[in-house]
Coordinates of C-alpha atoms in Angstrom, one line a residue:
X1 CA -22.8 11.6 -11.6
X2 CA -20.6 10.8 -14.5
X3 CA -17.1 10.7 -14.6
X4 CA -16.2 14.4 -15.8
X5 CA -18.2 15.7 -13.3
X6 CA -16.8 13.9 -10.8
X7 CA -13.4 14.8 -11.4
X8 CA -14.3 18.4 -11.7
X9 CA -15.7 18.6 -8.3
X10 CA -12.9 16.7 -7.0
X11 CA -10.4 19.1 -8.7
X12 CA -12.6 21.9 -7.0
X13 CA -12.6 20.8 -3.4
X14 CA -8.8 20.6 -3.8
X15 CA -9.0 24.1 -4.4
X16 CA -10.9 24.9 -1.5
X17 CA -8.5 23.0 0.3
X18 CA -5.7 24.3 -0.7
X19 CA -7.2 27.8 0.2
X20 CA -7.7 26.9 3.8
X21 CA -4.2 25.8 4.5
X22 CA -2.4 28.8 2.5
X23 CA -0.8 31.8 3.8
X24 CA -0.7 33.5 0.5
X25 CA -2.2 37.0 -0.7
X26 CA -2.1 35.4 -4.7
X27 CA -4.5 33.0 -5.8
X28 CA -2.2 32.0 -8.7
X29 CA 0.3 31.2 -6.5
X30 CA -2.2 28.9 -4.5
X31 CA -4.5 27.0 -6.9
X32 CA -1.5 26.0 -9.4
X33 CA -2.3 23.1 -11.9
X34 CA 0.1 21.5 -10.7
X35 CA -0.7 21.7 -6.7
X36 CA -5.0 21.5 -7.7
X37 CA -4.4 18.3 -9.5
X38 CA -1.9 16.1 -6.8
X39 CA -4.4 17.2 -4.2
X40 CA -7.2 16.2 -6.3
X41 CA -5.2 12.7 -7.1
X42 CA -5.7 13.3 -10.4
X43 CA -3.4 13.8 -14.0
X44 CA -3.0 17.3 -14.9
X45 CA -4.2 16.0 -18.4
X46 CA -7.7 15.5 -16.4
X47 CA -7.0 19.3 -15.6
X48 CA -7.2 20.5 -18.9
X49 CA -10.4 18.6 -19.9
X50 CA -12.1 20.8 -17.6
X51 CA -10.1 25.0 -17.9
X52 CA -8.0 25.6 -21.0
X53 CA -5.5 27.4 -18.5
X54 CA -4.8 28.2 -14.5
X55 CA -6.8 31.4 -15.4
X56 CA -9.7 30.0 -16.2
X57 CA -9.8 27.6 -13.2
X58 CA -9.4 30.2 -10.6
X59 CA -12.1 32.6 -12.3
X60 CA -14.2 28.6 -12.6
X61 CA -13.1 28.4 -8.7
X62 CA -14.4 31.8 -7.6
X63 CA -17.9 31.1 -9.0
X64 CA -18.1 28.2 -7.7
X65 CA -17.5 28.9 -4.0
X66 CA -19.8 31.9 -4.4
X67 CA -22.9 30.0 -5.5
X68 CA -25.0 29.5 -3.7
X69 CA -26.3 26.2 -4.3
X70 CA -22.9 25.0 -3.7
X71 CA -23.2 26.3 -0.2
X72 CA -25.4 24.2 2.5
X73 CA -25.2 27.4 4.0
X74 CA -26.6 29.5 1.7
X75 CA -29.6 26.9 0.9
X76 CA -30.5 26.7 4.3
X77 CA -31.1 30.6 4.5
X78 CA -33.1 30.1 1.4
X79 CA -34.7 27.7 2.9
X80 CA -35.9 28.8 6.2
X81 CA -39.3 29.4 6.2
X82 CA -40.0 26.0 4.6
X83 CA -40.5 24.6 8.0
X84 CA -43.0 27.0 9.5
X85 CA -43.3 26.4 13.4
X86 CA -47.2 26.2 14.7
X87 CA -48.5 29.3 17.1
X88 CA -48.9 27.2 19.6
X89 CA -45.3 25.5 19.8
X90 CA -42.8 27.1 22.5
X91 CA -40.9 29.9 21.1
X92 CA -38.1 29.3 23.0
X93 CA -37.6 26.0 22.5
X94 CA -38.4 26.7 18.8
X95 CA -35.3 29.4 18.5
X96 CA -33.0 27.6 19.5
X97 CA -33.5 24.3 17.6
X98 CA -33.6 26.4 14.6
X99 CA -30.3 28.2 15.6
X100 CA -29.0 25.3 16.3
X101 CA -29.7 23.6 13.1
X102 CA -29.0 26.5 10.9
X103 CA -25.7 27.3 12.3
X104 CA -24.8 23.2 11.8
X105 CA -24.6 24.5 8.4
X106 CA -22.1 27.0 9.0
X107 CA -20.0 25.0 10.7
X108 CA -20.2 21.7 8.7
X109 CA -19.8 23.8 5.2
X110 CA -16.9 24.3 3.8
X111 CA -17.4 26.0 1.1
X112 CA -18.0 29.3 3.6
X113 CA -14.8 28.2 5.2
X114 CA -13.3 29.0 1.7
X115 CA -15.3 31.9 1.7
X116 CA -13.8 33.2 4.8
X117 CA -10.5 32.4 3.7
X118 CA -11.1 34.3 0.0
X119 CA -12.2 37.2 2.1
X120 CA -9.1 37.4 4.5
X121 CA -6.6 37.0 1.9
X122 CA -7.8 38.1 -1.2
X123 CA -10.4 40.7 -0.7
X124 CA -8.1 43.1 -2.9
X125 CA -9.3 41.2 -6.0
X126 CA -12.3 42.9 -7.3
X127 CA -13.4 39.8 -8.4
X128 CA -13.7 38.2 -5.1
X129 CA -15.0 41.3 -3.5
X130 CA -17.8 42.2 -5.6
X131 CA -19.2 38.1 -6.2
X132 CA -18.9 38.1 -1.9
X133 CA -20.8 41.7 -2.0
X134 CA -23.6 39.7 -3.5
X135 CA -23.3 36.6 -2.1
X136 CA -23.8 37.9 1.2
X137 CA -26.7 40.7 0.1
X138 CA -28.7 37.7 -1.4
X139 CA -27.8 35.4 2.0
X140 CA -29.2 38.7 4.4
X141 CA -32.4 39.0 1.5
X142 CA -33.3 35.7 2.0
X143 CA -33.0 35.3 5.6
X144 CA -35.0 38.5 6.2
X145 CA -37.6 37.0 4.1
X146 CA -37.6 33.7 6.2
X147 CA -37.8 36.2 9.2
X148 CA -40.9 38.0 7.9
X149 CA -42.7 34.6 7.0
X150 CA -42.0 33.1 10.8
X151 CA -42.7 36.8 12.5
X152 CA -46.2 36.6 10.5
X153 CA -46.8 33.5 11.5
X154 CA -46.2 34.2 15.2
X155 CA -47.5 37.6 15.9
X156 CA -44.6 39.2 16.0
X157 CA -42.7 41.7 14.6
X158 CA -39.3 43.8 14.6
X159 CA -39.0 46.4 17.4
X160 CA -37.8 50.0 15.8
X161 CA -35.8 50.7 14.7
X162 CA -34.8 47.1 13.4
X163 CA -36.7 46.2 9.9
X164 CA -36.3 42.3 8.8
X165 CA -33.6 43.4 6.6
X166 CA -31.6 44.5 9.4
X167 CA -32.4 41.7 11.5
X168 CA -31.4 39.1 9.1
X169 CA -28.1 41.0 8.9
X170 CA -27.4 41.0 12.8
X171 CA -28.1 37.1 12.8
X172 CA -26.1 36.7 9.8
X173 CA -23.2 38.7 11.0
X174 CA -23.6 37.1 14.5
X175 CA -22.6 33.5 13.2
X176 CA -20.2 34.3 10.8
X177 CA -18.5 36.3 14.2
X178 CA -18.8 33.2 15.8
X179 CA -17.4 30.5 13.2
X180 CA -14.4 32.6 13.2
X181 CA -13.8 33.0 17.3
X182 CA -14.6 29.1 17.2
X183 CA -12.0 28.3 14.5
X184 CA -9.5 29.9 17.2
X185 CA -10.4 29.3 20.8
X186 CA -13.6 26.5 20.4
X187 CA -12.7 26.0 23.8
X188 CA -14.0 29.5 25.4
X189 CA -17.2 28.8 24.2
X190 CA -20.2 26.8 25.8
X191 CA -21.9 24.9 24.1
X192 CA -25.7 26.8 24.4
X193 CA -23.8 29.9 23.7
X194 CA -25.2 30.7 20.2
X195 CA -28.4 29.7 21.7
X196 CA -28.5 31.7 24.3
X197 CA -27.5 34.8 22.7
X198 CA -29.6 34.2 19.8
X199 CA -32.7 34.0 22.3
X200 CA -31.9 37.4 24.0
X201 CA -31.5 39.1 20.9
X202 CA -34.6 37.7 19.6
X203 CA -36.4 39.3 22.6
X204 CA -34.9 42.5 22.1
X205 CA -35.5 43.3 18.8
X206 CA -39.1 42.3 18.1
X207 CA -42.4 42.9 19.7
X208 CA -46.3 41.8 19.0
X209 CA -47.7 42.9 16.2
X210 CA -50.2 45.6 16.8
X211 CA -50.2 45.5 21.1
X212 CA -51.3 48.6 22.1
X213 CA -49.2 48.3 25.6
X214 CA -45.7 46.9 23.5
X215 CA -45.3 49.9 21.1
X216 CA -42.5 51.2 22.9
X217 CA -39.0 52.0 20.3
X218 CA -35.7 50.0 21.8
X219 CA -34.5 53.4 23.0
X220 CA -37.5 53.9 24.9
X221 CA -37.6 50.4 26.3
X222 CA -34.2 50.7 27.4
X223 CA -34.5 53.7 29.4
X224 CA -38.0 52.6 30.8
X225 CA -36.8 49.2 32.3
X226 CA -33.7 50.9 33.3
X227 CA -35.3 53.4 35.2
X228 CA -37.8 51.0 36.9
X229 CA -35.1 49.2 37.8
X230 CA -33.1 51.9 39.7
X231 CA -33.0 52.3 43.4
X232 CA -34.8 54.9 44.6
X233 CA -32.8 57.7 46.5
X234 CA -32.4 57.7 50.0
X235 CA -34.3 60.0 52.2
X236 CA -31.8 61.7 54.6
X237 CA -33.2 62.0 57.8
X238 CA -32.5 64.9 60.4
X239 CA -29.6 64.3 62.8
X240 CA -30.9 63.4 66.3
X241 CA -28.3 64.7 68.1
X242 CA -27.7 67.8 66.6
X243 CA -27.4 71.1 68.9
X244 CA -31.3 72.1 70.3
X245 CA -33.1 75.0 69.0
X246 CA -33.0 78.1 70.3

């Protein structure tokens, strides 16, 4: 890497932290030369190698934390069915190493953490609003294309009225949820939590392709196991010693 582009990554990651410790609705109030380039340890002069003006850098800024090759994140949902699992591996076992690994990446990425923190504060500016829209479309696209390429693979397939595209956004929406209740109270959650939920949910909203006895909708499931599972109502039998007949 040479030395320009070093120092414009570094000036770039002291946007993003700067972002994460700010209170502030105003990006121009946040990412200030001034402020970008002491965090970055760097000469303003170095500053304006890169952006002719604070403008430019924020606009420079919100690209760059919406790319998605910026983003571990992002490449690992683009990158999910590279690593098909075999039929005959345990499903189980196979979910949750997979959740496990991809949600590594939302955790240890902190570009989405600047994400998060663009959305919360600034998702008045049209800017960030509509390059998020599209981030996050193109994250759900690709992981519902990940999702079709492992359901093939397995047999399976999602239970109606869920589609892949609709699955990929529960997933999706499921760890981002969860990043955010961990950056609060890590403490209220164990440790196989995402795991766990991940593997029920699986089970819920997917079947096998083409059984003839596993058609049933969710709705339909739902009421069918609910019923079998209801106690069966008590027979109420006559009262011995009630008054005689007659």
């Amino acid at each position: 890497m040479t030395r320009g582009k070093d120092s414009r990554r570094r000036l770039l990651e002291a946007g993003m932290e700067l972002l994460a410790e700010s209170s502030r609705g105003d990006l121009s109030r946040v990412l200030t030369t001034s402020a970008v380039a002491e965090r970055a340890g760097l000469h303003r002069q170095t500053f304006y190698l890169h952006w002719g003006s604070q403008s430019e850098f924020v606009d420079d800024f919100i690209d760059h934390v919406m790319d998605p090759e910026m983003s571990s994140k992002s490449e690992r949902l683009a990158r999910l069915a590279e690593r098909m699992p075999e039929r005959e591996d345990d499903p189980s076992a196979e979910v949750r190493d997979r959740n496990t690994e991809t949600f590594a990446h939302w955790t240890d990425d902190p570009v989405h953490i600047a994400r998060m923190v663009l959305w919360a504060l600034h998702a008045k500016d049209e800017r960030v609003a509509e390059k998020l829209r599209v981030l996050y479309r193109t994250d759900d696209q690709n992981t519902a294309a990940a999702y079709k390429a492992i359901g093939d693979q397995w047999g399976i397939e999602p239970r109606p009225p869920f589609t892949y595209e609709s699955v990929g956004l529960l997933f999706n929406a499921l760890r981002d949820g969860l990043l955010l209740h961990l950056s609060i109270d890590a403490s209220s959650v164990p440790s196989s939590f995402i795991g766990d939920v991940t593997l029920a949910l699986s089970w819920a909203v997917t079947r096998r392709t083409g059984d003839p006895d596993d058609l049933a909708s969710l709705d339909e499931r739902f009421r069918h196991e609910r019923a079998a599972a209801s106690p069966c109502e008590e027979t109420v039998e006559p009262d011995e010693g009630g008054p005689e007949a007659g």
